[in-house]
CSV table of C-alpha atoms in Angstrom, one decimal:
chain,number,residue,atom,x,y,z
N,106,GLN,CA,-10.3,-8.1,-10.8
N,107,GLN,CA,-6.7,-7.5,-11.5
N,108,LYS,CA,-4.4,-10.0,-9.8
N,109,VAL,CA,-0.8,-9.3,-9.0
N,110,GLN,CA,1.9,-11.9,-8.3
N,111,GLN,CA,5.4,-11.1,-7.2
N,112,SER,CA,8.5,-13.2,-7.3
N,113,PRO,CA,10.6,-14.2,-5.6
N,114,GLU,CA,8.9,-14.2,-2.2
N,115,SER,CA,12.3,-13.5,-0.6
N,116,LEU,CA,15.7,-12.6,-1.9
N,117,THR,CA,19.1,-12.3,-0.4
N,118,VAL,CA,21.9,-10.4,-2.2
N,119,SER,CA,25.3,-9.2,-1.2
N,120,GLU,CA,25.9,-5.5,-0.8
N,121,GLY,CA,26.7,-4.0,-4.2
N,122,ALA,CA,25.2,-6.9,-6.3
N,123,MET,CA,22.2,-6.1,-8.5
N,124,ALA,CA,18.8,-7.1,-7.0
N,125,SER,CA,16.0,-7.9,-9.4
N,126,LEU,CA,12.4,-8.3,-8.4
N,127,ASN,CA,9.4,-9.3,-10.6
N,128,CYS,CA,5.7,-8.7,-10.8
N,129,THR,CA,3.2,-10.2,-13.2
N,130,PHE,CA,-0.4,-9.1,-13.5
N,131,SER,CA,-3.5,-10.7,-14.9
N,132,ASP,CA,-4.5,-8.4,-17.7
N,133,GLY,CA,-3.2,-5.4,-19.6
N,134,THR,CA,-5.8,-2.8,-18.7
N,135,SER,CA,-3.8,-1.0,-16.1
N,136,ASP,CA,-1.7,2.0,-17.2
N,137,ASN,CA,-0.3,3.0,-13.9
N,138,PHE,CA,2.4,1.0,-12.1
N,139,ARG,CA,4.5,1.7,-9.1
N,140,TRP,CA,7.0,0.1,-6.9
N,141,TYR,CA,6.9,0.7,-3.1
N,142,ARG,CA,9.2,-0.2,-0.3
N,143,GLN,CA,8.2,-0.9,3.3
N,144,HIS,CA,10.8,-1.1,6.1
N,145,SER,CA,9.8,-3.1,9.1
N,146,GLY,CA,7.1,-1.3,11.2
N,147,LYS,CA,6.9,1.6,8.7
N,148,GLY,CA,4.5,2.8,6.1
N,149,LEU,CA,5.1,2.3,2.4
N,150,GLU,CA,7.3,4.7,0.3
N,151,VAL,CA,7.0,5.0,-3.4
N,152,LEU,CA,10.2,4.3,-5.3
N,153,VAL,CA,9.4,4.4,-9.0
N,154,SER,CA,6.3,5.2,-11.0
N,155,ILE,CA,6.0,4.0,-14.6
N,156,PHE,CA,3.1,4.6,-17.0
N,157,SER,CA,4.4,3.4,-20.4
N,158,ASP,CA,6.3,0.4,-21.8
N,159,GLY,CA,10.1,0.7,-21.4
N,160,GLU,CA,12.3,1.8,-18.6
N,161,LYS,CA,12.2,4.4,-15.8
N,162,GLU,CA,15.1,5.2,-13.6
N,163,GLU,CA,15.0,6.9,-10.2
N,164,GLY,CA,18.4,6.9,-8.7
N,165,ARG,CA,19.5,3.4,-8.0
N,166,PHE,CA,16.0,2.0,-8.8
N,167,THR,CA,15.0,1.1,-12.4
N,168,ALA,CA,11.6,-0.2,-13.3
N,169,HIS,CA,10.9,-2.0,-16.6
N,170,LEU,CA,7.4,-2.4,-17.9
N,171,ASN,CA,6.2,-4.7,-20.7
N,172,ARG,CA,2.5,-4.7,-20.9
N,173,ALA,CA,2.4,-7.3,-23.7
N,174,SER,CA,4.0,-9.8,-21.4
N,175,LEU,CA,2.0,-8.5,-18.3
N,176,HIS,CA,5.3,-7.9,-16.5
N,177,VAL,CA,6.9,-5.2,-14.5
N,178,SER,CA,10.3,-5.5,-12.8
N,179,LEU,CA,12.4,-3.5,-10.4
N,180,HIS,CA,16.2,-3.5,-10.5
N,181,ILE,CA,18.2,-2.1,-7.6
N,182,ARG,CA,21.7,-1.1,-8.5
N,183,GLU,CA,24.4,-1.4,-5.8
N,184,PRO,CA,22.0,-2.3,-3.0
N,185,GLN,CA,22.9,-1.4,0.6
N,186,PRO,CA,22.0,-3.1,3.9
N,187,SER,CA,19.6,-0.1,4.4
N,188,ASP,CA,17.7,-1.3,1.3
N,189,SER,CA,16.6,-4.4,3.3
N,190,ALA,CA,12.8,-4.2,3.3
N,191,VAL,CA,9.7,-5.6,1.7
N,192,TYR,CA,9.1,-4.4,-1.9
N,193,LEU,CA,5.6,-4.2,-3.3
N,194,CYS,CA,4.4,-3.5,-6.8
N,195,ALA,CA,1.2,-1.7,-7.3
N,196,MET,CA,-1.1,-1.0,-10.2
N,197,SER,CA,-4.3,0.8,-10.8
N,198,ILE,CA,-7.2,-1.4,-11.5
N,199,THR,CA,-8.4,0.7,-14.4
N,200,SER,CA,-7.3,4.0,-15.8
N,201,ASN,CA,-10.3,5.9,-14.3
N,202,THR,CA,-9.9,5.1,-10.7
N,203,ASP,CA,-7.6,6.1,-7.9
N,204,LYS,CA,-7.7,2.6,-6.4
N,205,VAL,CA,-4.7,0.3,-6.8
N,206,VAL,CA,-4.1,-3.4,-6.1
N,207,PHE,CA,-0.8,-4.4,-4.5
N,208,GLY,CA,1.3,-7.5,-5.0
N,209,THR,CA,2.1,-9.8,-2.1
N,210,GLY,CA,5.6,-8.4,-1.7
N,211,THR,CA,9.3,-9.6,-2.0
N,212,ARG,CA,11.3,-9.5,1.2
N,213,LEU,CA,14.8,-8.3,0.3
N,214,GLN,CA,17.8,-8.9,2.5
N,215,VAL,CA,21.0,-7.2,1.7
N,216,SER,CA,24.0,-8.7,3.4
N,217,PRO,CA,27.2,-6.6,4.1
B,286,ASN,CA,5.0,18.5,6.1
B,287,ALA,CA,4.5,15.8,8.7
B,288,GLY,CA,3.2,13.3,6.2
B,289,VAL,CA,0.1,11.1,6.8
B,290,ILE,CA,-0.5,10.8,10.5
B,291,GLN,CA,-2.2,7.8,12.0
B,292,THR,CA,-3.2,7.4,15.6
B,293,PRO,CA,-2.9,5.4,17.7
B,294,ARG,CA,0.2,3.5,16.6
B,295,HIS,CA,-0.9,0.5,18.6
B,296,LYS,CA,-4.2,-0.6,19.9
B,297,VAL,CA,-5.2,-3.6,21.9
B,298,THR,CA,-8.9,-4.4,22.3
B,299,GLY,CA,-10.9,-7.2,23.8
B,300,LYS,CA,-13.1,-9.3,21.6
B,301,GLY,CA,-16.4,-7.6,21.1
B,302,GLN,CA,-15.2,-4.1,21.8
B,303,GLU,CA,-15.1,-1.2,19.4
B,304,ALA,CA,-12.0,0.2,17.8
B,305,THR,CA,-11.7,3.6,16.1
B,306,LEU,CA,-8.6,4.4,14.1
B,307,TRP,CA,-7.7,7.9,13.0
B,308,CYS,CA,-6.0,9.3,9.9
B,309,GLU,CA,-4.9,12.8,9.1
B,310,PRO,CA,-4.0,13.1,5.4
B,311,ILE,CA,-1.5,15.5,3.9
B,312,SER,CA,-2.9,18.9,3.7
B,313,GLY,CA,-4.2,19.5,0.1
B,314,HIS,CA,-4.4,15.8,-0.8
B,315,SER,CA,-7.9,15.1,-2.1
B,316,ALA,CA,-8.0,11.3,-1.8
B,317,VAL,CA,-7.7,9.2,1.3
B,318,PHE,CA,-7.4,5.4,1.3
B,319,TRP,CA,-7.6,2.7,3.9
B,320,TYR,CA,-5.8,-0.6,3.5
B,321,ARG,CA,-5.4,-3.6,5.9
B,322,GLN,CA,-2.2,-5.5,6.0
B,323,THR,CA,-1.6,-9.0,7.3
B,324,ILE,CA,1.0,-11.6,6.7
B,325,VAL,CA,-1.4,-14.0,5.1
B,326,GLN,CA,-3.4,-11.6,2.9
B,327,GLY,CA,-0.9,-8.9,2.3
B,328,LEU,CA,-2.3,-5.4,1.6
B,329,GLU,CA,-6.0,-5.4,1.1
B,330,PHE,CA,-8.0,-2.4,-0.1
B,331,LEU,CA,-10.8,-1.4,2.2
B,332,THR,CA,-12.2,2.0,1.1
B,333,TYR,CA,-11.4,5.4,-0.2
B,334,PHE,CA,-12.7,9.0,-0.3
B,335,ARG,CA,-12.1,11.7,-2.8
B,336,ASN,CA,-12.9,15.3,-1.7
B,337,GLN,CA,-14.4,13.8,1.4
B,338,ALA,CA,-17.0,11.8,-0.6
B,339,PRO,CA,-16.9,8.0,-0.3
B,340,ILE,CA,-16.0,6.6,-3.7
B,341,ASP,CA,-15.4,2.9,-3.2
B,342,ASP,CA,-16.0,0.8,-0.2
B,343,SER,CA,-15.9,-2.6,-1.9
B,344,GLY,CA,-13.2,-3.9,0.4
B,345,MET,CA,-15.0,-3.2,3.6
B,346,PRO,CA,-16.5,-6.1,5.6
B,347,LYS,CA,-20.1,-4.8,5.5
B,348,GLU,CA,-21.4,-5.6,8.9
B,349,ARG,CA,-18.9,-4.3,11.4
B,350,PHE,CA,-16.6,-1.8,9.5
B,351,SER,CA,-17.4,1.7,8.7
B,352,ALA,CA,-15.3,4.7,7.5
B,353,GLN,CA,-16.0,8.4,7.5
B,354,MET,CA,-14.4,11.6,6.4
B,355,PRO,CA,-16.2,14.4,8.2
B,356,ASN,CA,-13.7,17.1,7.0
B,357,GLN,CA,-10.7,17.3,4.8
B,358,SER,CA,-8.3,17.0,7.7
B,359,HIS,CA,-9.2,13.6,9.0
B,360,SER,CA,-10.8,10.2,8.3
B,361,THR,CA,-11.8,7.5,10.8
B,362,LEU,CA,-12.2,3.8,10.4
B,363,LYS,CA,-14.4,2.2,13.0
B,364,ILE,CA,-14.6,-1.5,13.7
B,365,GLN,CA,-17.6,-2.6,15.9
B,366,SER,CA,-17.6,-5.8,17.9
B,367,THR,CA,-13.9,-6.6,17.0
B,368,GLN,CA,-12.9,-10.1,16.4
B,369,PRO,CA,-9.5,-11.8,16.6
B,370,GLN,CA,-9.4,-12.0,12.7
B,371,ASP,CA,-9.5,-8.2,12.6
B,372,SER,CA,-6.0,-8.1,14.0
B,373,ALA,CA,-3.8,-6.4,11.4
B,374,VAL,CA,-2.0,-3.3,10.5
B,375,TYR,CA,-4.4,-0.7,9.2
B,376,LEU,CA,-2.7,1.7,6.8
B,377,CYS,CA,-4.0,5.0,5.6
B,378,ALA,CA,-2.7,6.8,2.5
B,379,SER,CA,-3.5,10.0,0.7
B,380,SER,CA,-2.8,11.3,-2.8
B,381,LEU,CA,-2.9,14.6,-4.4
B,382,ASP,CA,-4.2,13.9,-7.9
B,383,PRO,CA,-6.3,11.1,-9.4
B,384,GLY,CA,-3.9,8.2,-10.1
B,385,GLY,CA,-1.1,10.0,-8.2
B,386,ASP,CA,1.5,8.5,-5.9
B,387,TYR,CA,0.2,7.4,-2.5
B,388,THR,CA,1.8,8.7,0.7
B,389,PHE,CA,1.3,6.2,3.5
B,390,GLY,CA,1.1,6.7,7.2
B,391,SER,CA,3.0,4.4,9.5
B,392,GLY,CA,-0.1,2.4,10.3
B,393,THR,CA,-2.1,1.4,13.3
B,394,ARG,CA,-1.3,-2.1,14.6
B,395,LEU,CA,-4.6,-3.5,16.0
B,396,LEU,CA,-4.6,-6.6,18.2
B,397,VAL,CA,-7.8,-8.1,19.2
B,398,ILE,CA,-7.5,-10.5,22.1
């Protein structure tokens, strides 16, 4: 089954500095990748969906996918204290299922 | 659109009691998912339905957990004879299309004492 590892486990950045989060997966069969954010005590909200190699931007959030290196990243431009949350990457297990597997998460703290 | 609604938000049960968790998906969404979240294990898939039919329950502990979707407006997750290790946040999500974005509820925090 697809395994997903996220790094770093936690990250502290200053307000306005770029934040970069990483996700590696165990095989290249997935074709459906997403980044979610979870504020404390809340559900998850989707930030960016990406389905092909390259870059996808949604506002201040940019995802990069490189299936050959089994890697997807998230870059947050000009992070704000309100961006402090846990960020999870998610990928479908195969192309013909709704089910996804989530990474373990990166806890981001943005300091003013 | 009120989003995915989960009730109750918090539930405390004694060991051995039954717990029933409710989820109301977004109207028109055809898939409903249940996940369990703990600090140690992260987000674990439990089960999902599409068009009310159970599709995959491979994540469900077989003996005490069951899920149903009697109509398109709600799903339930039932845990019989709850154990302390069942303590977790149980998250429900729905999606419109196959492979589409999930919309999550705020979760039910279950504490078994």
